[in-house]
Coordinates of C-alpha atoms in Angstrom, one line a residue:
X206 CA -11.1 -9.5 24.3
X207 CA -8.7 -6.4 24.4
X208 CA -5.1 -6.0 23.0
X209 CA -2.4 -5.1 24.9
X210 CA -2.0 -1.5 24.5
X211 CA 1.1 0.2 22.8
X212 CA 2.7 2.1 25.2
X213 CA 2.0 5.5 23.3
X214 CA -1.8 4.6 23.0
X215 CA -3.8 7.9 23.7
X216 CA -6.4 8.0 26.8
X217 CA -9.6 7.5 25.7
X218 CA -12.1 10.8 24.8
X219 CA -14.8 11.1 26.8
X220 CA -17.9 11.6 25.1
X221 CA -21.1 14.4 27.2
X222 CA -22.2 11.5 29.9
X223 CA -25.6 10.3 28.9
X224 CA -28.2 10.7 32.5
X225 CA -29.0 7.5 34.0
X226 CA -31.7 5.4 32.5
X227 CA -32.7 1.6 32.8
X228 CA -30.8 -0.3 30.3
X229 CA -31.9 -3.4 31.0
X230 CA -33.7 -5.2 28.5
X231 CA -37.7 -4.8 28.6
X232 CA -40.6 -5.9 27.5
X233 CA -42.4 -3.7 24.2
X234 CA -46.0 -2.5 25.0
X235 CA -48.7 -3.5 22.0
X236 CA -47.7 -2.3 19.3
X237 CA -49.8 1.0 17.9
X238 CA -51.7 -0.3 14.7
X239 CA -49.1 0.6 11.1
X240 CA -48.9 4.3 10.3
X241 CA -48.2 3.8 6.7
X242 CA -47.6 0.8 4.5
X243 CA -44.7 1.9 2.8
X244 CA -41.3 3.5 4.1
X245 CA -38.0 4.5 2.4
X246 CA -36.1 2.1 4.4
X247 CA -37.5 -1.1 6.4
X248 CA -34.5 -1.8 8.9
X249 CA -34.8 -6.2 10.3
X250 CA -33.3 -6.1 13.1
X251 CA -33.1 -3.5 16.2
X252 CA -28.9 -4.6 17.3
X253 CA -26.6 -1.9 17.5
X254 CA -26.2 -1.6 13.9
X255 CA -29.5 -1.5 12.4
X256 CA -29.6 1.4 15.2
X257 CA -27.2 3.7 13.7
X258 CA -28.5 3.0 10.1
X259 CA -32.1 4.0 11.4
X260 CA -30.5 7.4 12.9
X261 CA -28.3 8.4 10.3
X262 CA -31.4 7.7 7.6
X263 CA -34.2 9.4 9.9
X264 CA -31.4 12.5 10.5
X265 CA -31.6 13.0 6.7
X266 CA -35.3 12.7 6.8
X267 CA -36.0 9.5 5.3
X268 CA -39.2 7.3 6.8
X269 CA -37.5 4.6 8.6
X270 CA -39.1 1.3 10.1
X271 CA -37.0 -0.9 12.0
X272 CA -38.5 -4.4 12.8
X273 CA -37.0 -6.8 15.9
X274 CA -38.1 -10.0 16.9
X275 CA -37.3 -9.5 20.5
X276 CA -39.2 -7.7 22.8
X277 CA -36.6 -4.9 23.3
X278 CA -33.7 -3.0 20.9
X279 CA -29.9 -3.8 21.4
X280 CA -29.7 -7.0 20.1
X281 CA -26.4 -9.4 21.5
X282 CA -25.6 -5.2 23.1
X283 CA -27.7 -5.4 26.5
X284 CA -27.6 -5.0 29.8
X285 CA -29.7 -7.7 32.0
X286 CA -30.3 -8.8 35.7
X287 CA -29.2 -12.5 34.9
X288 CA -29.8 -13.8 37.9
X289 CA -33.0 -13.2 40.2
X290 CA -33.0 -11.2 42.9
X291 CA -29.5 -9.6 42.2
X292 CA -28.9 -6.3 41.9
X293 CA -26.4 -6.4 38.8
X294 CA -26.6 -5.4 35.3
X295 CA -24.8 -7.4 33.3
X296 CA -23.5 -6.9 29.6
X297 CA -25.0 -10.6 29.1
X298 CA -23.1 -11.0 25.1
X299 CA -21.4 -8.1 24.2
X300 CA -19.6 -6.5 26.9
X301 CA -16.3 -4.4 25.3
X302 CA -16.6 -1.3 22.9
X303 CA -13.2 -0.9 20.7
X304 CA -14.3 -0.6 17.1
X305 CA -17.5 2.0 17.6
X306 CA -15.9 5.3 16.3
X307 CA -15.3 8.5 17.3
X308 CA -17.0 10.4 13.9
X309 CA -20.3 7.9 14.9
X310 CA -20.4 9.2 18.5
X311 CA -20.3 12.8 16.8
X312 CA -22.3 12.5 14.1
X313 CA -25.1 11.2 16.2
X314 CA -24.9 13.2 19.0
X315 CA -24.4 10.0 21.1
X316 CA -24.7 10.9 25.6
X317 CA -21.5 7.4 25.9
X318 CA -18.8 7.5 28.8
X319 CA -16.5 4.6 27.4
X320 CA -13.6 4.4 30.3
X321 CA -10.4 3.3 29.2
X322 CA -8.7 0.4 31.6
X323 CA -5.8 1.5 33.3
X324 CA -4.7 -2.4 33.1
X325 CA -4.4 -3.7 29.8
X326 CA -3.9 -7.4 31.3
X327 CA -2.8 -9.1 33.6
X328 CA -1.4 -13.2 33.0
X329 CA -0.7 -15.9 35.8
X330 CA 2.6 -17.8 35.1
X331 CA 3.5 -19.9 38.1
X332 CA 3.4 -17.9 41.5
X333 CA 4.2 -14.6 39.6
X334 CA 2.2 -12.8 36.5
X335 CA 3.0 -10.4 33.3
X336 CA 0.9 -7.3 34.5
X337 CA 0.7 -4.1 31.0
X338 CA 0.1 -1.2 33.2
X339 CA -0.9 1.6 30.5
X340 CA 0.4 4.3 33.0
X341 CA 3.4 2.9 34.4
X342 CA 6.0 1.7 31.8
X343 CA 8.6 0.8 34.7
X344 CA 6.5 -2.0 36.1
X345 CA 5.4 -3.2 32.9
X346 CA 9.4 -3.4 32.5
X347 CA 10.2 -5.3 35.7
X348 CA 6.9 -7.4 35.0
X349 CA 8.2 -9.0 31.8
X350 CA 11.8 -9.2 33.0
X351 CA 10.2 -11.4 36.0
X352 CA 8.1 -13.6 33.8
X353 CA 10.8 -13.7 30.8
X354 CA 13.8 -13.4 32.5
X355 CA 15.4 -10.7 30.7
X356 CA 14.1 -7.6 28.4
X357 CA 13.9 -9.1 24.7
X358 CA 10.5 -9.6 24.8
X359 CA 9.8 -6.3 26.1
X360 CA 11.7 -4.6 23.3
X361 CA 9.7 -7.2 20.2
X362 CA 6.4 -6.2 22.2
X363 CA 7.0 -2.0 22.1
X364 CA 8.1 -2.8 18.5
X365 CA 4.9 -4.7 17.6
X366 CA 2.4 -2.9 19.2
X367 CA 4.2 0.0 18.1
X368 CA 3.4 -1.3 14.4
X369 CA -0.1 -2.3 15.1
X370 CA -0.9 1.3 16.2
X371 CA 0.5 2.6 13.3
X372 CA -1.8 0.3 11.2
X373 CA -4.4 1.1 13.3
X374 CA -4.1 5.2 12.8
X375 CA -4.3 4.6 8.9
X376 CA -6.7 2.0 8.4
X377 CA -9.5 2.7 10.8
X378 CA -10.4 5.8 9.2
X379 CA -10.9 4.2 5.9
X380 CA -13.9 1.8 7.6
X381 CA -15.8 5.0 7.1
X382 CA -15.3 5.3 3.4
X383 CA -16.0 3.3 0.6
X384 CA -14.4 0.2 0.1
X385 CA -10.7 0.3 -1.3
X386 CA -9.3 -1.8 -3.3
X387 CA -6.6 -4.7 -1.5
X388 CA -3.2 -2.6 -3.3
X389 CA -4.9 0.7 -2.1
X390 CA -5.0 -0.1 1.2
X391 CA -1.5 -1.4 1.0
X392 CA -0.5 2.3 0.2
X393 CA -2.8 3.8 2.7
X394 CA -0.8 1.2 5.0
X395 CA 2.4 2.7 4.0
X396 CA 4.8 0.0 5.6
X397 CA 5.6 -2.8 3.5
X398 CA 6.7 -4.7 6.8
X399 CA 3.2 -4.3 8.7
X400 CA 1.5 -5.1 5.3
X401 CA 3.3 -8.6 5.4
X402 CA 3.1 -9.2 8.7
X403 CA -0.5 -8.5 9.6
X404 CA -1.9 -9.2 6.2
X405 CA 0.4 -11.9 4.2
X406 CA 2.1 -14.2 6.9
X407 CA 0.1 -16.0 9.2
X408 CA 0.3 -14.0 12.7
X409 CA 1.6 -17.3 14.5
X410 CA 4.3 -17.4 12.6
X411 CA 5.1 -13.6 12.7
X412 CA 4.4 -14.1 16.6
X413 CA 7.2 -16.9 16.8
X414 CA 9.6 -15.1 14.8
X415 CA 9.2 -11.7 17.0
X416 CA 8.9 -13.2 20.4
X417 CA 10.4 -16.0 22.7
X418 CA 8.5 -16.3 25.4
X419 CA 5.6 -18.9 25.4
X420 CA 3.6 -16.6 27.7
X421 CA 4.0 -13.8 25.5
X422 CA 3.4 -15.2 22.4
X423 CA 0.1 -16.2 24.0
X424 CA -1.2 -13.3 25.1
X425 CA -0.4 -11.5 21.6
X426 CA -1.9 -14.7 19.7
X427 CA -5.1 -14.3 21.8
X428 CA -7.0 -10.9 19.7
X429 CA -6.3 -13.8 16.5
X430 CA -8.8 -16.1 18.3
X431 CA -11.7 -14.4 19.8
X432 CA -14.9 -15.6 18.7
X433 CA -12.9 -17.7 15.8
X434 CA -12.1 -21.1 15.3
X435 CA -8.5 -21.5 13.3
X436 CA -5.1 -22.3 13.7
X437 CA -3.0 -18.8 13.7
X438 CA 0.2 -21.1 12.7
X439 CA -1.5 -21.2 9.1
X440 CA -4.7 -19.9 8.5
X441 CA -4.9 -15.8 7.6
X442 CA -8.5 -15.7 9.1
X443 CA -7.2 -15.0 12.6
X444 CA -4.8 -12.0 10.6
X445 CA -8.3 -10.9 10.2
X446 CA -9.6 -11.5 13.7
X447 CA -6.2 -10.2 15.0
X448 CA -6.5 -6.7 12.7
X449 CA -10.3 -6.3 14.0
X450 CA -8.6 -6.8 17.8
X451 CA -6.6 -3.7 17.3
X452 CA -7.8 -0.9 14.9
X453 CA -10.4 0.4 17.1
X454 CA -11.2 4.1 16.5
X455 CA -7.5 4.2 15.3
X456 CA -6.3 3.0 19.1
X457 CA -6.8 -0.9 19.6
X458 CA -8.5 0.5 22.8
X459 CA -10.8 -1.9 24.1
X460 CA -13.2 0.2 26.7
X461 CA -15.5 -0.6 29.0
X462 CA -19.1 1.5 28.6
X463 CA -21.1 3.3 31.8
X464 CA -24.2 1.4 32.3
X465 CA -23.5 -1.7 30.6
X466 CA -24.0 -2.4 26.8
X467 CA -27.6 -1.4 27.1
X468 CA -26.6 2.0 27.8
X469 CA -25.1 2.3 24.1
X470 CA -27.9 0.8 22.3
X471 CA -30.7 3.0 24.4
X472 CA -28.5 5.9 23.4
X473 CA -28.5 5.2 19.9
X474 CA -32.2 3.9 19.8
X475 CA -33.0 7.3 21.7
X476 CA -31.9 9.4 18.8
X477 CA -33.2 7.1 16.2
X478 CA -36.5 8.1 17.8
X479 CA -35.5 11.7 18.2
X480 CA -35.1 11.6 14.4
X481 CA -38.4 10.0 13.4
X482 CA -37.1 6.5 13.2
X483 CA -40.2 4.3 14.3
X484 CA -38.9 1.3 16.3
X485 CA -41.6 -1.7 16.7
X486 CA -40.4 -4.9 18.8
X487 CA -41.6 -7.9 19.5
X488 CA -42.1 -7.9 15.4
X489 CA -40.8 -10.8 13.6
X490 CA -39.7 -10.4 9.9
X491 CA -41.3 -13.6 7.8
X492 CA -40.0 -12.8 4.6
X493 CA -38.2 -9.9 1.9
X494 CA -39.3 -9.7 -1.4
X495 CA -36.1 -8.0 -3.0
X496 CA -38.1 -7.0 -6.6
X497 CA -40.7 -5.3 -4.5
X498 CA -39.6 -4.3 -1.4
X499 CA -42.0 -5.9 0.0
X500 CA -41.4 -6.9 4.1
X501 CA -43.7 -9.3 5.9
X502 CA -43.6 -9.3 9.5
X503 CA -45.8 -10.6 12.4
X504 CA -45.9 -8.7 15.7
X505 CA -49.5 -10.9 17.0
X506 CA -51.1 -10.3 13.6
X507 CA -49.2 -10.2 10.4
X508 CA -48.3 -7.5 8.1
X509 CA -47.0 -6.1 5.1
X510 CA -45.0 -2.6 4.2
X511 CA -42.7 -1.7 1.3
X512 CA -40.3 -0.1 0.7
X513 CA -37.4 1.6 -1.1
X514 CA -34.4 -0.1 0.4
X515 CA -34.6 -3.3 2.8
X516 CA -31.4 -3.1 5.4
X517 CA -30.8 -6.2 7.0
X518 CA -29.4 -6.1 10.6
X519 CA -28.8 -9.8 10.7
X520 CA -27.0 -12.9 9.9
X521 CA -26.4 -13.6 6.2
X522 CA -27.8 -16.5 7.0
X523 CA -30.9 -15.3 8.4
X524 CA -31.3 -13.1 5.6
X525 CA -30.9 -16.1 2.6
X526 CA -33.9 -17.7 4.4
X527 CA -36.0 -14.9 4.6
X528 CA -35.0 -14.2 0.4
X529 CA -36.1 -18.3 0.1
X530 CA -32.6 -18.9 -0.6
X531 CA -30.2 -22.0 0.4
X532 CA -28.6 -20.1 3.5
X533 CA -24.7 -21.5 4.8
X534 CA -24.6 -22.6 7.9
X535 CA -21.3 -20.6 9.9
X536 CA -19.5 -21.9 13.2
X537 CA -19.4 -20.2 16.5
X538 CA -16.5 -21.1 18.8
X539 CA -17.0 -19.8 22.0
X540 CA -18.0 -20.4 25.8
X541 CA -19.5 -17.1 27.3
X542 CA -19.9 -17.9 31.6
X543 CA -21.2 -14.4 33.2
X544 CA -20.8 -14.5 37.1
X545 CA -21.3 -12.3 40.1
X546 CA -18.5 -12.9 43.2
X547 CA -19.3 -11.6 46.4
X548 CA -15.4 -10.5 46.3
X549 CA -12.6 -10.7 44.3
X550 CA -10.5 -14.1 44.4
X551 CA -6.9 -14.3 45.5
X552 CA -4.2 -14.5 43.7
X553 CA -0.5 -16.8 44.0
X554 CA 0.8 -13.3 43.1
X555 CA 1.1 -11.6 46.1
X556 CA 3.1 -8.3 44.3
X557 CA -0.1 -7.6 42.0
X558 CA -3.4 -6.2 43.7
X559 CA -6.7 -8.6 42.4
X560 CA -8.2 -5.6 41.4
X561 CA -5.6 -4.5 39.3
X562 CA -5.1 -8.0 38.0
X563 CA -8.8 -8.1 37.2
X564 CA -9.7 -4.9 36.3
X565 CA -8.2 -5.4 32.7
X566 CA -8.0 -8.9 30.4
X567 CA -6.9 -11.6 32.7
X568 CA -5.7 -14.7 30.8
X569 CA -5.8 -17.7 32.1
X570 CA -3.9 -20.9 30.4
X571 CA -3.5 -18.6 26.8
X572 CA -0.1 -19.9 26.5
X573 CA 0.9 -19.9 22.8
X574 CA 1.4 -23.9 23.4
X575 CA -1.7 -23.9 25.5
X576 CA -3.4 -22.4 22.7
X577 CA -2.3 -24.7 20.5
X578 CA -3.2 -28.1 22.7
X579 CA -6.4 -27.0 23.3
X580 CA -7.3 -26.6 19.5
X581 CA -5.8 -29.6 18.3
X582 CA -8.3 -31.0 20.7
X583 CA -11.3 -29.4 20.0
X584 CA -10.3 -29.8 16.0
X585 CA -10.6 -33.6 16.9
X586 CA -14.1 -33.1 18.4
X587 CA -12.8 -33.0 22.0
X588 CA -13.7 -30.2 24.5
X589 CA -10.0 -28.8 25.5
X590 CA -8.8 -30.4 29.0
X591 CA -7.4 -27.1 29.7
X592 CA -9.7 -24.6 28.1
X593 CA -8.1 -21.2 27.4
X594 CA -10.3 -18.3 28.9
X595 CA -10.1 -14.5 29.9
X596 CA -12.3 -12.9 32.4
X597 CA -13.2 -9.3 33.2
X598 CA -14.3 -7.8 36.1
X599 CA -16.3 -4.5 34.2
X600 CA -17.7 -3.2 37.9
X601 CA -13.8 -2.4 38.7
X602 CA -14.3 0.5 36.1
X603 CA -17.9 1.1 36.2
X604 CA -19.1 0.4 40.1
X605 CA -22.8 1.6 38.8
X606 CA -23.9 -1.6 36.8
X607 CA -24.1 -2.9 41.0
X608 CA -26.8 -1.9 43.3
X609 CA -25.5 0.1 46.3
X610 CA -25.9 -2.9 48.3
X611 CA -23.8 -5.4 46.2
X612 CA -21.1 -2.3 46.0
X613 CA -20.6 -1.9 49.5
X614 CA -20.6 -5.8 50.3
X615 CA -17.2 -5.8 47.6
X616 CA -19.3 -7.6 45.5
X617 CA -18.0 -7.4 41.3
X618 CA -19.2 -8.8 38.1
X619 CA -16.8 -11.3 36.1
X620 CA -17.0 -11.9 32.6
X621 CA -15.3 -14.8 31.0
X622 CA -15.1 -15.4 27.4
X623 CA -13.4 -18.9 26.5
X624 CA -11.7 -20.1 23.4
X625 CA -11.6 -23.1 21.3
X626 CA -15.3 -23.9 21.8
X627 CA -16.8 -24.6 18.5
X628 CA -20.6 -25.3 18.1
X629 CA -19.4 -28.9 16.8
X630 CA -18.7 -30.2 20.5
X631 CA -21.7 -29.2 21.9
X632 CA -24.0 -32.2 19.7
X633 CA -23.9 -33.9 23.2
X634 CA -26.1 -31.7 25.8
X635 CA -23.5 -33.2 28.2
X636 CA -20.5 -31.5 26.7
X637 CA -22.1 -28.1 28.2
X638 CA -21.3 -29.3 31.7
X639 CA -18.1 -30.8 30.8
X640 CA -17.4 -27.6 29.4
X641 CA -18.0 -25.8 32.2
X642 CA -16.3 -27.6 34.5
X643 CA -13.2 -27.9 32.8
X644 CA -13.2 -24.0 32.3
X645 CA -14.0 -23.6 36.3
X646 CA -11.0 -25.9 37.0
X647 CA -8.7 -24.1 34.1
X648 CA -9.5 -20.9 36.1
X649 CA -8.7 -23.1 39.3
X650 CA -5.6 -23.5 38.7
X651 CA -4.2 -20.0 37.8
X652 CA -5.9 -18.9 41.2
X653 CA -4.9 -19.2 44.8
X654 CA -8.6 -20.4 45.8
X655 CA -11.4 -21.9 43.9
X656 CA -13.5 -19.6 42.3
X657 CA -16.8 -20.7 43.4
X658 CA -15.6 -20.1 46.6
X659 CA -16.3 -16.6 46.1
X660 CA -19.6 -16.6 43.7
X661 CA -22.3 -14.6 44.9
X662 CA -25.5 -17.0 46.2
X663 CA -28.7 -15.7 44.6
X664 CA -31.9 -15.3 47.4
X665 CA -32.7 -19.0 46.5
X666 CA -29.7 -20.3 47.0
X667 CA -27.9 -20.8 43.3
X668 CA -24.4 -19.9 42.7
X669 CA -24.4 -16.3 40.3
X670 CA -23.4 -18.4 37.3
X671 CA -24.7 -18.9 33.6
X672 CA -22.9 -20.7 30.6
X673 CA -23.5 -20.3 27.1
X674 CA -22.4 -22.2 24.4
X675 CA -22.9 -21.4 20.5
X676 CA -26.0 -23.5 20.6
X677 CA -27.2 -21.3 23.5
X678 CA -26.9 -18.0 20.8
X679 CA -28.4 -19.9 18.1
X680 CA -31.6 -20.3 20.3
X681 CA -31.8 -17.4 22.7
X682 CA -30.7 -15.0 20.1
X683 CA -31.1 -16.4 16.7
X684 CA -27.1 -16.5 15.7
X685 CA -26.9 -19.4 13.0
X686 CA -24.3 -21.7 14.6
X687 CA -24.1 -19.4 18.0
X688 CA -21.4 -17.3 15.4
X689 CA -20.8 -13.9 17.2
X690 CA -19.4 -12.4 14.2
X691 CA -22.3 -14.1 12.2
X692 CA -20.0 -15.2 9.8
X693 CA -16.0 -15.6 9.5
X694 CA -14.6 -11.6 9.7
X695 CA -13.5 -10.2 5.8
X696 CA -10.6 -8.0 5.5
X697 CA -11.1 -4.1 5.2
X698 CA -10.8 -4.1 1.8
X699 CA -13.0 -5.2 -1.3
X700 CA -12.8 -7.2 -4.0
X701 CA -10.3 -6.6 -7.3
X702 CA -11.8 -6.8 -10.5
X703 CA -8.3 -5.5 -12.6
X704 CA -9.5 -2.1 -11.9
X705 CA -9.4 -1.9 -8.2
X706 CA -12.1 -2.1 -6.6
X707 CA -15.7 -1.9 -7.6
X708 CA -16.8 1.4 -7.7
X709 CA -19.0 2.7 -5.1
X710 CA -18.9 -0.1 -2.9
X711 CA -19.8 0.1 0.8
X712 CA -19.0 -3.8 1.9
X713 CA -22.8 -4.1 2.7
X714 CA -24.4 -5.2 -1.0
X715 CA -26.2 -7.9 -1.7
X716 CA -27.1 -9.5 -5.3
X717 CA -30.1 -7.8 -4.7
X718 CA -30.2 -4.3 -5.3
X719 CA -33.1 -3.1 -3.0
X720 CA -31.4 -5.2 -0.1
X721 CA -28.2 -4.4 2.1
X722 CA -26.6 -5.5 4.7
X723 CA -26.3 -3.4 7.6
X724 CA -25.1 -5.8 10.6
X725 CA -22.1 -7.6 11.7
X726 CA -22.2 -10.0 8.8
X727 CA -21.2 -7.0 6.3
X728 CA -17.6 -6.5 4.9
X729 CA -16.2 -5.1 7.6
X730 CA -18.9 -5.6 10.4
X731 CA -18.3 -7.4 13.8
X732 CA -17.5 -6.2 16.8
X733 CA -20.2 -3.3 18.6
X734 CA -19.0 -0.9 16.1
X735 CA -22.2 0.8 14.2
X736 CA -19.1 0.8 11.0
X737 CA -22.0 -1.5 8.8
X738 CA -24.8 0.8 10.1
X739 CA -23.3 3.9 9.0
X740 CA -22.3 2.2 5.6
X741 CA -25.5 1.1 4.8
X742 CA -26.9 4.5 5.7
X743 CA -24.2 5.7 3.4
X744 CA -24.6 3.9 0.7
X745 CA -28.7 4.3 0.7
X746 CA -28.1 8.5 0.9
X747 CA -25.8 8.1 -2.0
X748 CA -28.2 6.2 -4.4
X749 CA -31.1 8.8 -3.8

């Protein structure tokens, strides 16, 4: 889930290390009995987002509750021991940090060390590979001329990515602001070419036209696909998937965090608490009332507060049902397999080092015709025969989410995130297995050995291996539709009423006024990027 960098892409800042804590997910104590019975802001939903809101509002001394179903904070950003026995933390759902920015960290006083991958990716093609090493631009060179036979492709990529930073620079800093209208963006854009191609034309096409090798083209058309179900030879909503893929922080830098996801979200909860923010799991909201403020919840016995402003750290979905309205059901699309190896598999590539190739995105069978095979299939209700994946191996950069044990036995974590799995082929319970085994073999055959070969065996005997389709979200996590995003990504800009935008807008309003969203499902949310939790925040401090 990470562009390939621009060659010019600045090394990432690293923010005052945070000491080591437990970040795995826990279980709350009781409850202490309710302070008060009415707060400035009620906060449903401790995930990243609703996080940052509550520490920005308790920072500027507002009375902040934040309510979460789950029996710890952090949401889909934790770290867990998936499998029993085994000594390794794994970012279970989220597991990248691109969009969080910089003025968040600050503002916040956020303890993060978010490592930048020396590899941007690495992709198999036949028995050699197309290896983006950010910090050496002559093999990068002689890596595409070996895949592509010559240096075109090289020249269209510096170009692109050269134009996607450029977009990046100008139009992350405006995720902080208001909304803009559409043709003020444009001008903050500044480059009537990038405006076109990243925001008119669909990106397939603008991927064809720029590049001519199929391997290429895949691995650009990739960040237009992640955690979204469309075709990018004609619908603009991967543009929007693509443009949220490489604006991070103003970098397109896709970084892996020190201690796992959980180490962000117990930072950020941290100073919540620091602030006066009071965080109570294992509470359930029940219902909103958005005349009164009014917030029901049940956490063993059920209660009642009020207050001034409701923020709502989840779904839209979620949150139409808890209003008593008609909610819309979205569409997650993706198959999520965490696994620990007890070493590294081989590679047909015998020039690139496994822990170089895996250290950064590896694809595997994200050919721009792969891509397109194995969406006409799953469009027609099929699981893909050759499902497109990419895999991570986070303990190459951070060696702490392992016990010392698992570290010096060469053991690593892998991550794979697969496309082109909607929440539509998984009706059948049996399509989870057939999806599974499909992506195993899909990884198979990129590889020089079978990668359950080298899976880690649990104390009781079971490979380190757990699937999760959309279904699996929707019920361990309460995502309508398993959809990461929880709904389809918006652009960055708001709607046009014939005077630009409307005035004041943070992205995060509801038709109710006491309610706003605050979580991924907000104009401009998804990713782990706190950008709705600060707008909220915002947009609650400006009403006062």
């Amino acid at each position: 889930m990470t562009p390939p960098d621009p060659p010019t892409t600045a090394a990432t800042t690293r923010i005052r290390p945070a000491p080591a804590r437990d970040t795995e997910p826990r279980t709350t104590r009781e409850n202490a009995s309710m302070p008060r019975s009415h707060y400035d802001v009620v906060i449903a939903g401790a995930g990243h987002n609703g996080l940052v809101a509550a520490a920005y509002l308790a920072r500027a001394g507002r009375s902040v509750l934040v309510l979460e179903r789950l029996g710890h904070v952090g949401g889909l950003a934790v770290s867990a021991r998936a499998f029993p026995g085994v000594d390794a933390r794994l970012s279970r759902y989220s597991y990248l940090v691109s969009l969080l920015p910089t003025k968040i960290v600050k503002d916040l006083g956020l303890r993060l060390d978010l490592r930048r991958r020396r590899f941007a990716s690495y992709t198999p093609a036949g028995d050699t590979g197309l290896l983006v090493d950010n910090e050496d631009a002559a093999r990068t060179a002689a890596s595409f001329e070996a895949v592509t036979g010559g240096r075109h492709d090289l020249a269209a990529w510096e170009r692109f990515y050269g134009m996607t930073a450029h977009v990046a620079r100008r139009v992350a800093p405006t995720l902080l602001e208001p909304l803009r209208a559409r043709t003020d963006l444009r001008e903050v854009v500044g480059d009537d070419e990038a405006w076109r191609d990243l925001f008119e034309r669909p990106v397939g096409e603008v991927v064809d036209e720029r590049f001519a090798d199929d391997t290429v083209r895949g691995v650009v058309l990739t960040d237009a696909l992640i955690g979204t179900f469309a075709d990018p030879a004609t619908d603009l909503l991967a543009n929007r998937c693509f443009l949220y893929h490489v604006i991070g922080d103003g970098t397109g830098d896709w970084n892996v965090p020190v201690g796992g996801m959980g180490a962000v979200t117990a930072e950020i909860a941290e100073v919540a608490r620091r602030h006066g923010a009071e965080i109570r799991t294992g509470a359930e909201v029940l219902a909103v009332d958005p005349d009164t403020g009014e917030v029901t919840f049940d956490d063993g016995a059920e209660h009642a507060v009020t207050a001034g402003k409701v923020l709502a750290n989840l779904p839209p979905a979620v949150l139409a049902r808890l209003l008593g309205e008609t909610p819309e059901r979205p569409e997650g699309a993706q198959l999520k397999i965490n696994m620990v190896l007890s070493r590294l598999p081989r590679l047909r590539d015998p020039a690139v080092d496994p822990a170089e190739a895996f250290s950064g995105t590896f694809h595997i069978n994200e050919t721009r015709d792969q891509l397109a095979a194995a969406y006409a299939q799953a469009a027609a209700g099929k699981v893909p025969d050759l499902p497109p994946a990419e895999v991570y191996c986070h303990s190459l950069t951070d060696p702490s989410i392992l016990g010392p044990e698992l570290r010096e036995a060469g053991a690593h974590t892998m991550t794979l995130f697969g496309l082109h799995m909607p929440a539509r082929l998984f009706a059948d319970p049996a399509a989870k297995r057939e999806a599974l085994d499909r992506t195993l073999a899909s990884i198979d055959s990129v590889l020089a050995e079978p990668i359950e070969d080298c899976l880690l065996r649990a104390p009781s005997g079971e490979p380190c291996l757990e699937a999760k389709t959309p279904l699996d979200l929707e019920r361990d996590a309460g995502l309508p539709g398993g959809h990461i995003f929880h709904h389809d990504l918006s652009w960055p800009y708001g709607e046009e009423d014939g005077h630009g935008a409307r005035p004041a807008q943070w992205g995060v309003e509801t038709a109710h006024e006491r309610v706003l969203l605050c979580g991924a499902g907000a104009r401009r949310g998804g990713g782990v990027s706190g950008i709705p939790g600060h707008n909220a925040a915002m947009a609650v401090l400006g009403s006062a």
